[in-house]
Amino acid sequence: MCGIIRRFRREGLMLAGAACLAAAGGCYEAISIQPSCPAELAVGETGSLQSGAQNAGQIATFLWEVFPAEAGRIADPTDADTTFTALQPGTATLRLTASDGLFQVISQCETVITDE
């Protein structure tokens, strides 16, 4: 049995996906991400970013972004799992967008960047 498209909010961002959507010849399984990032980094330190992707084989693209942009640098923003280097003190929001070509899912995590 197939379900319906679900829409919900998490951390102020709209997420769209499908629990199980009727498709030609069967059901379509939803993609899901639960990104994780370091809780705290000092300026100059590098930490891991992980997508926490479910049904990762169905995900065609990943895109990591950092806000504000000057807070740090993402090594490879299109990798599911990559690294983040802290450049300025403050709070960095790291947003991950994943798409399977049909649906897009957006979620985020935060890292506090200290001077030392």
Short mmCIF file of N, CA and C in Angstrom, two decimals:
data_model
loop_
_atom_site.label_atom_id
_atom_site.label_comp_id
_atom_site.label_asym_id
_atom_site.label_seq_id
_atom_site.Cartn_x
_atom_site.Cartn_y
_atom_site.Cartn_z
N MET A 1 0.85 -1.17 0.00
CA MET A 1 0.00 0.00 0.00
C MET A 1 0.89 1.23 0.00
N CYS A 2 0.53 2.20 -0.80
CA CYS A 2 1.32 3.43 -0.90
C CYS A 2 0.64 4.55 -0.15
N GLY A 3 1.45 5.47 0.37
CA GLY A 3 0.94 6.59 1.15
C GLY A 3 0.85 7.86 0.34
N ILE A 4 0.93 8.97 1.04
CA ILE A 4 0.80 10.28 0.40
C ILE A 4 2.05 11.11 0.68
N ILE A 5 2.18 12.19 -0.05
CA ILE A 5 3.28 13.12 0.18
C ILE A 5 3.05 13.81 1.51
N ARG A 6 4.11 13.92 2.31
CA ARG A 6 4.02 14.60 3.60
C ARG A 6 4.84 15.87 3.57
N ARG A 7 4.34 16.90 4.21
CA ARG A 7 5.10 18.14 4.37
C ARG A 7 5.11 18.48 5.85
N PHE A 8 6.26 18.88 6.35
CA PHE A 8 6.35 19.26 7.75
C PHE A 8 7.50 20.23 7.93
N ARG A 9 7.58 20.84 9.10
CA ARG A 9 8.64 21.81 9.38
C ARG A 9 9.60 21.24 10.42
N ARG A 10 10.88 21.54 10.23
CA ARG A 10 11.91 21.19 11.21
C ARG A 10 12.91 22.33 11.22
N GLU A 11 13.16 22.89 12.39
CA GLU A 11 14.11 23.97 12.54
C GLU A 11 13.79 25.13 11.61
N GLY A 12 12.51 25.39 11.37
CA GLY A 12 12.10 26.54 10.59
C GLY A 12 12.19 26.38 9.09
N LEU A 13 12.59 25.20 8.59
CA LEU A 13 12.71 24.99 7.16
C LEU A 13 11.65 23.99 6.70
N MET A 14 11.09 24.21 5.54
CA MET A 14 10.10 23.29 5.00
C MET A 14 10.80 22.08 4.41
N LEU A 15 10.33 20.90 4.78
CA LEU A 15 10.85 19.66 4.24
C LEU A 15 9.74 18.99 3.45
N ALA A 16 10.08 18.45 2.31
CA ALA A 16 9.08 17.74 1.51
C ALA A 16 9.62 16.36 1.18
N GLY A 17 8.77 15.37 1.29
CA GLY A 17 9.19 14.01 0.98
C GLY A 17 7.97 13.15 0.81
N ALA A 18 8.18 11.89 0.67
CA ALA A 18 7.06 10.98 0.51
C ALA A 18 7.30 9.74 1.34
N ALA A 19 6.33 9.35 2.13
CA ALA A 19 6.46 8.12 2.90
C ALA A 19 6.51 6.94 1.94
N CYS A 20 5.64 6.95 1.01
CA CYS A 20 5.60 5.93 -0.03
C CYS A 20 4.61 6.43 -1.07
N LEU A 21 5.09 6.78 -2.22
CA LEU A 21 4.28 7.39 -3.26
C LEU A 21 4.05 6.38 -4.38
N ALA A 22 2.81 6.25 -4.84
CA ALA A 22 2.52 5.33 -5.93
C ALA A 22 3.35 5.69 -7.15
N ALA A 23 4.01 4.73 -7.70
CA ALA A 23 4.83 4.93 -8.90
C ALA A 23 4.58 3.76 -9.83
N ALA A 24 5.02 3.90 -11.05
CA ALA A 24 4.82 2.84 -12.03
C ALA A 24 5.44 1.54 -11.50
N GLY A 25 4.63 0.55 -11.30
CA GLY A 25 5.12 -0.74 -10.88
C GLY A 25 5.37 -0.90 -9.39
N GLY A 26 5.02 0.07 -8.57
CA GLY A 26 5.23 -0.12 -7.14
C GLY A 26 5.28 1.17 -6.36
N CYS A 27 5.93 1.10 -5.22
CA CYS A 27 6.01 2.25 -4.32
C CYS A 27 7.37 2.92 -4.41
N TYR A 28 7.40 4.17 -4.06
CA TYR A 28 8.61 4.98 -4.03
C TYR A 28 8.96 5.23 -2.57
N GLU A 29 10.15 4.87 -2.14
CA GLU A 29 10.57 5.07 -0.75
C GLU A 29 11.13 6.47 -0.57
N ALA A 30 10.79 7.08 0.54
CA ALA A 30 11.22 8.44 0.84
C ALA A 30 12.71 8.50 1.15
N ILE A 31 13.31 9.64 0.81
CA ILE A 31 14.67 9.91 1.24
C ILE A 31 14.61 10.66 2.56
N SER A 32 15.66 10.53 3.35
CA SER A 32 15.68 11.18 4.65
C SER A 32 17.13 11.52 5.00
N ILE A 33 17.33 12.68 5.63
CA ILE A 33 18.66 13.07 6.11
C ILE A 33 18.54 13.56 7.55
N GLN A 34 19.59 13.34 8.31
CA GLN A 34 19.70 13.86 9.67
C GLN A 34 21.14 14.32 9.84
N PRO A 35 21.46 15.52 9.30
CA PRO A 35 22.85 15.95 9.32
C PRO A 35 23.39 16.15 10.73
N SER A 36 24.68 15.88 10.88
CA SER A 36 25.34 16.14 12.16
C SER A 36 26.62 16.92 11.89
N CYS A 37 26.96 17.78 12.84
CA CYS A 37 28.17 18.60 12.74
C CYS A 37 28.72 18.78 14.14
N PRO A 38 29.99 19.21 14.27
CA PRO A 38 30.56 19.40 15.60
C PRO A 38 29.76 20.44 16.38
N ALA A 39 29.58 20.21 17.67
CA ALA A 39 28.88 21.19 18.51
C ALA A 39 29.71 22.45 18.66
N GLU A 40 31.06 22.27 18.69
CA GLU A 40 31.94 23.43 18.88
C GLU A 40 33.28 23.18 18.20
N LEU A 41 33.82 24.22 17.59
CA LEU A 41 35.15 24.20 16.99
C LEU A 41 35.84 25.51 17.32
N ALA A 42 37.15 25.49 17.43
CA ALA A 42 37.92 26.73 17.56
C ALA A 42 38.28 27.20 16.15
N VAL A 43 38.52 28.50 15.99
CA VAL A 43 38.93 29.04 14.69
C VAL A 43 40.15 28.25 14.22
N GLY A 44 40.12 27.80 12.97
CA GLY A 44 41.21 27.03 12.39
C GLY A 44 41.04 25.53 12.49
N GLU A 45 40.15 25.06 13.35
CA GLU A 45 39.91 23.62 13.49
C GLU A 45 38.97 23.12 12.40
N THR A 46 39.09 21.82 12.12
CA THR A 46 38.25 21.17 11.12
C THR A 46 37.47 20.04 11.79
N GLY A 47 36.19 19.92 11.43
CA GLY A 47 35.34 18.87 11.98
C GLY A 47 34.55 18.17 10.89
N SER A 48 34.01 17.01 11.21
CA SER A 48 33.25 16.20 10.25
C SER A 48 31.81 16.67 10.12
N LEU A 49 31.31 16.63 8.89
CA LEU A 49 29.89 16.84 8.58
C LEU A 49 29.38 15.52 8.03
N GLN A 50 28.29 15.01 8.59
CA GLN A 50 27.73 13.74 8.13
C GLN A 50 26.26 13.92 7.80
N SER A 51 25.86 13.35 6.67
CA SER A 51 24.49 13.54 6.19
C SER A 51 23.46 12.74 6.98
N GLY A 52 23.84 11.59 7.52
CA GLY A 52 22.87 10.73 8.19
C GLY A 52 21.78 10.27 7.24
N ALA A 53 22.15 10.07 5.96
CA ALA A 53 21.16 9.75 4.92
C ALA A 53 20.56 8.37 5.10
N GLN A 54 19.24 8.30 4.93
CA GLN A 54 18.51 7.03 4.89
C GLN A 54 18.12 6.83 3.42
N ASN A 55 18.10 5.62 2.95
CA ASN A 55 17.84 5.34 1.53
C ASN A 55 18.82 6.11 0.66
N ALA A 56 20.08 6.15 1.09
CA ALA A 56 21.10 6.97 0.42
C ALA A 56 21.29 6.59 -1.05
N GLY A 57 21.03 5.35 -1.41
CA GLY A 57 21.17 4.93 -2.80
C GLY A 57 20.23 5.65 -3.74
N GLN A 58 19.14 6.19 -3.20
CA GLN A 58 18.18 6.92 -4.02
C GLN A 58 18.52 8.40 -4.14
N ILE A 59 19.44 8.90 -3.33
CA ILE A 59 19.76 10.32 -3.34
C ILE A 59 20.75 10.61 -4.45
N ALA A 60 20.37 11.51 -5.36
CA ALA A 60 21.19 11.85 -6.51
C ALA A 60 22.18 12.96 -6.20
N THR A 61 21.76 13.94 -5.39
CA THR A 61 22.64 15.08 -5.10
C THR A 61 22.57 15.48 -3.64
N PHE A 62 23.71 15.96 -3.15
CA PHE A 62 23.82 16.56 -1.83
C PHE A 62 24.41 17.95 -2.01
N LEU A 63 24.03 18.89 -1.16
CA LEU A 63 24.65 20.22 -1.18
C LEU A 63 24.70 20.76 0.24
N TRP A 64 25.92 20.95 0.76
CA TRP A 64 26.14 21.57 2.07
C TRP A 64 26.37 23.06 1.85
N GLU A 65 25.79 23.90 2.72
CA GLU A 65 26.02 25.35 2.69
C GLU A 65 26.26 25.82 4.11
N VAL A 66 27.05 26.90 4.26
CA VAL A 66 27.32 27.46 5.58
C VAL A 66 26.80 28.89 5.62
N PHE A 67 26.15 29.24 6.73
CA PHE A 67 25.61 30.59 6.94
C PHE A 67 26.05 31.09 8.30
N PRO A 68 26.63 32.27 8.42
CA PRO A 68 27.05 33.13 7.32
C PRO A 68 28.24 32.51 6.58
N ALA A 69 28.38 32.85 5.32
CA ALA A 69 29.41 32.25 4.46
C ALA A 69 30.82 32.42 5.00
N GLU A 70 31.08 33.56 5.64
CA GLU A 70 32.43 33.84 6.14
C GLU A 70 32.78 33.05 7.42
N ALA A 71 31.81 32.32 7.98
CA ALA A 71 32.04 31.55 9.21
C ALA A 71 33.00 30.39 8.99
N GLY A 72 33.03 29.85 7.78
CA GLY A 72 33.91 28.71 7.55
C GLY A 72 33.86 28.21 6.12
N ARG A 73 34.58 27.11 5.89
CA ARG A 73 34.70 26.55 4.55
C ARG A 73 34.37 25.06 4.60
N ILE A 74 33.58 24.62 3.63
CA ILE A 74 33.23 23.21 3.50
C ILE A 74 34.14 22.61 2.43
N ALA A 75 34.82 21.52 2.77
CA ALA A 75 35.82 20.92 1.86
C ALA A 75 35.21 20.55 0.51
N ASP A 76 34.17 19.74 0.50
CA ASP A 76 33.48 19.37 -0.74
C ASP A 76 31.98 19.43 -0.48
N PRO A 77 31.36 20.55 -0.86
CA PRO A 77 29.95 20.75 -0.54
C PRO A 77 28.99 19.76 -1.19
N THR A 78 29.46 18.98 -2.16
CA THR A 78 28.55 18.03 -2.83
C THR A 78 28.72 16.59 -2.35
N ASP A 79 29.59 16.37 -1.37
CA ASP A 79 29.74 15.04 -0.77
C ASP A 79 28.70 14.85 0.34
N ALA A 80 28.21 13.63 0.50
CA ALA A 80 27.27 13.33 1.58
C ALA A 80 27.94 13.58 2.93
N ASP A 81 29.18 13.14 3.07
CA ASP A 81 29.95 13.33 4.30
C ASP A 81 31.23 14.07 3.91
N THR A 82 31.51 15.17 4.60
CA THR A 82 32.64 16.03 4.25
C THR A 82 33.20 16.66 5.52
N THR A 83 33.98 17.72 5.39
CA THR A 83 34.52 18.41 6.56
C THR A 83 34.25 19.91 6.47
N PHE A 84 34.27 20.54 7.64
CA PHE A 84 34.04 21.99 7.78
C PHE A 84 35.20 22.57 8.56
N THR A 85 35.80 23.64 8.05
CA THR A 85 36.88 24.35 8.74
C THR A 85 36.35 25.69 9.22
N ALA A 86 36.46 25.92 10.53
CA ALA A 86 35.97 27.16 11.15
C ALA A 86 36.94 28.31 10.85
N LEU A 87 36.39 29.46 10.42
CA LEU A 87 37.23 30.61 10.08
C LEU A 87 36.97 31.84 10.94
N GLN A 88 35.76 31.99 11.47
CA GLN A 88 35.41 33.18 12.27
C GLN A 88 34.60 32.77 13.49
N PRO A 89 34.84 33.43 14.63
CA PRO A 89 34.04 33.13 15.83
C PRO A 89 32.56 33.47 15.62
N GLY A 90 31.71 32.73 16.29
CA GLY A 90 30.26 32.94 16.20
C GLY A 90 29.55 31.60 16.07
N THR A 91 28.35 31.64 15.55
CA THR A 91 27.58 30.41 15.32
C THR A 91 27.41 30.21 13.83
N ALA A 92 27.81 29.04 13.35
CA ALA A 92 27.66 28.69 11.94
C ALA A 92 26.49 27.73 11.79
N THR A 93 25.59 28.04 10.88
CA THR A 93 24.50 27.14 10.53
C THR A 93 24.93 26.38 9.28
N LEU A 94 24.94 25.07 9.36
CA LEU A 94 25.33 24.21 8.25
C LEU A 94 24.08 23.53 7.72
N ARG A 95 23.70 23.92 6.51
CA ARG A 95 22.46 23.41 5.91
C ARG A 95 22.80 22.37 4.85
N LEU A 96 22.06 21.27 4.87
CA LEU A 96 22.23 20.20 3.90
C LEU A 96 20.95 20.03 3.11
N THR A 97 21.08 20.04 1.78
CA THR A 97 19.97 19.77 0.88
C THR A 97 20.28 18.47 0.14
N ALA A 98 19.33 17.55 0.14
CA ALA A 98 19.48 16.29 -0.59
C ALA A 98 18.31 16.15 -1.55
N SER A 99 18.58 15.63 -2.73
CA SER A 99 17.53 15.46 -3.72
C SER A 99 17.69 14.12 -4.43
N ASP A 100 16.57 13.51 -4.75
CA ASP A 100 16.59 12.28 -5.54
C ASP A 100 16.12 12.54 -6.96
N GLY A 101 15.96 13.81 -7.32
CA GLY A 101 15.48 14.18 -8.64
C GLY A 101 13.98 14.40 -8.67
N LEU A 102 13.28 13.90 -7.67
CA LEU A 102 11.84 14.07 -7.57
C LEU A 102 11.47 14.91 -6.35
N PHE A 103 12.10 14.61 -5.23
CA PHE A 103 11.85 15.34 -3.98
C PHE A 103 13.16 15.93 -3.47
N GLN A 104 13.01 16.98 -2.67
CA GLN A 104 14.15 17.64 -2.05
C GLN A 104 13.91 17.71 -0.55
N VAL A 105 14.94 17.40 0.23
CA VAL A 105 14.85 17.44 1.69
C VAL A 105 15.92 18.40 2.18
N ILE A 106 15.56 19.28 3.12
CA ILE A 106 16.50 20.26 3.67
C ILE A 106 16.49 20.15 5.19
N SER A 107 17.68 20.11 5.77
CA SER A 107 17.81 20.11 7.22
C SER A 107 19.11 20.81 7.58
N GLN A 108 19.32 21.08 8.87
CA GLN A 108 20.51 21.83 9.27
C GLN A 108 20.98 21.46 10.66
N CYS A 109 22.21 21.85 10.97
CA CYS A 109 22.77 21.72 12.31
C CYS A 109 23.62 22.97 12.56
N GLU A 110 24.03 23.18 13.80
CA GLU A 110 24.79 24.38 14.14
C GLU A 110 26.09 24.03 14.85
N THR A 111 27.11 24.84 14.59
CA THR A 111 28.41 24.72 15.25
C THR A 111 28.77 26.07 15.85
N VAL A 112 29.14 26.07 17.12
CA VAL A 112 29.63 27.28 17.77
C VAL A 112 31.14 27.36 17.51
N ILE A 113 31.59 28.51 17.02
CA ILE A 113 33.01 28.70 16.72
C ILE A 113 33.60 29.66 17.74
N THR A 114 34.65 29.19 18.42
CA THR A 114 35.29 29.99 19.47
C THR A 114 36.63 30.53 18.97
N ASP A 115 37.16 31.54 19.69
CA ASP A 115 38.47 32.10 19.35
C ASP A 115 39.60 31.13 19.63
N GLU A 116 39.43 30.29 20.63
CA GLU A 116 40.51 29.37 21.02
C GLU A 116 40.04 27.95 21.05
#
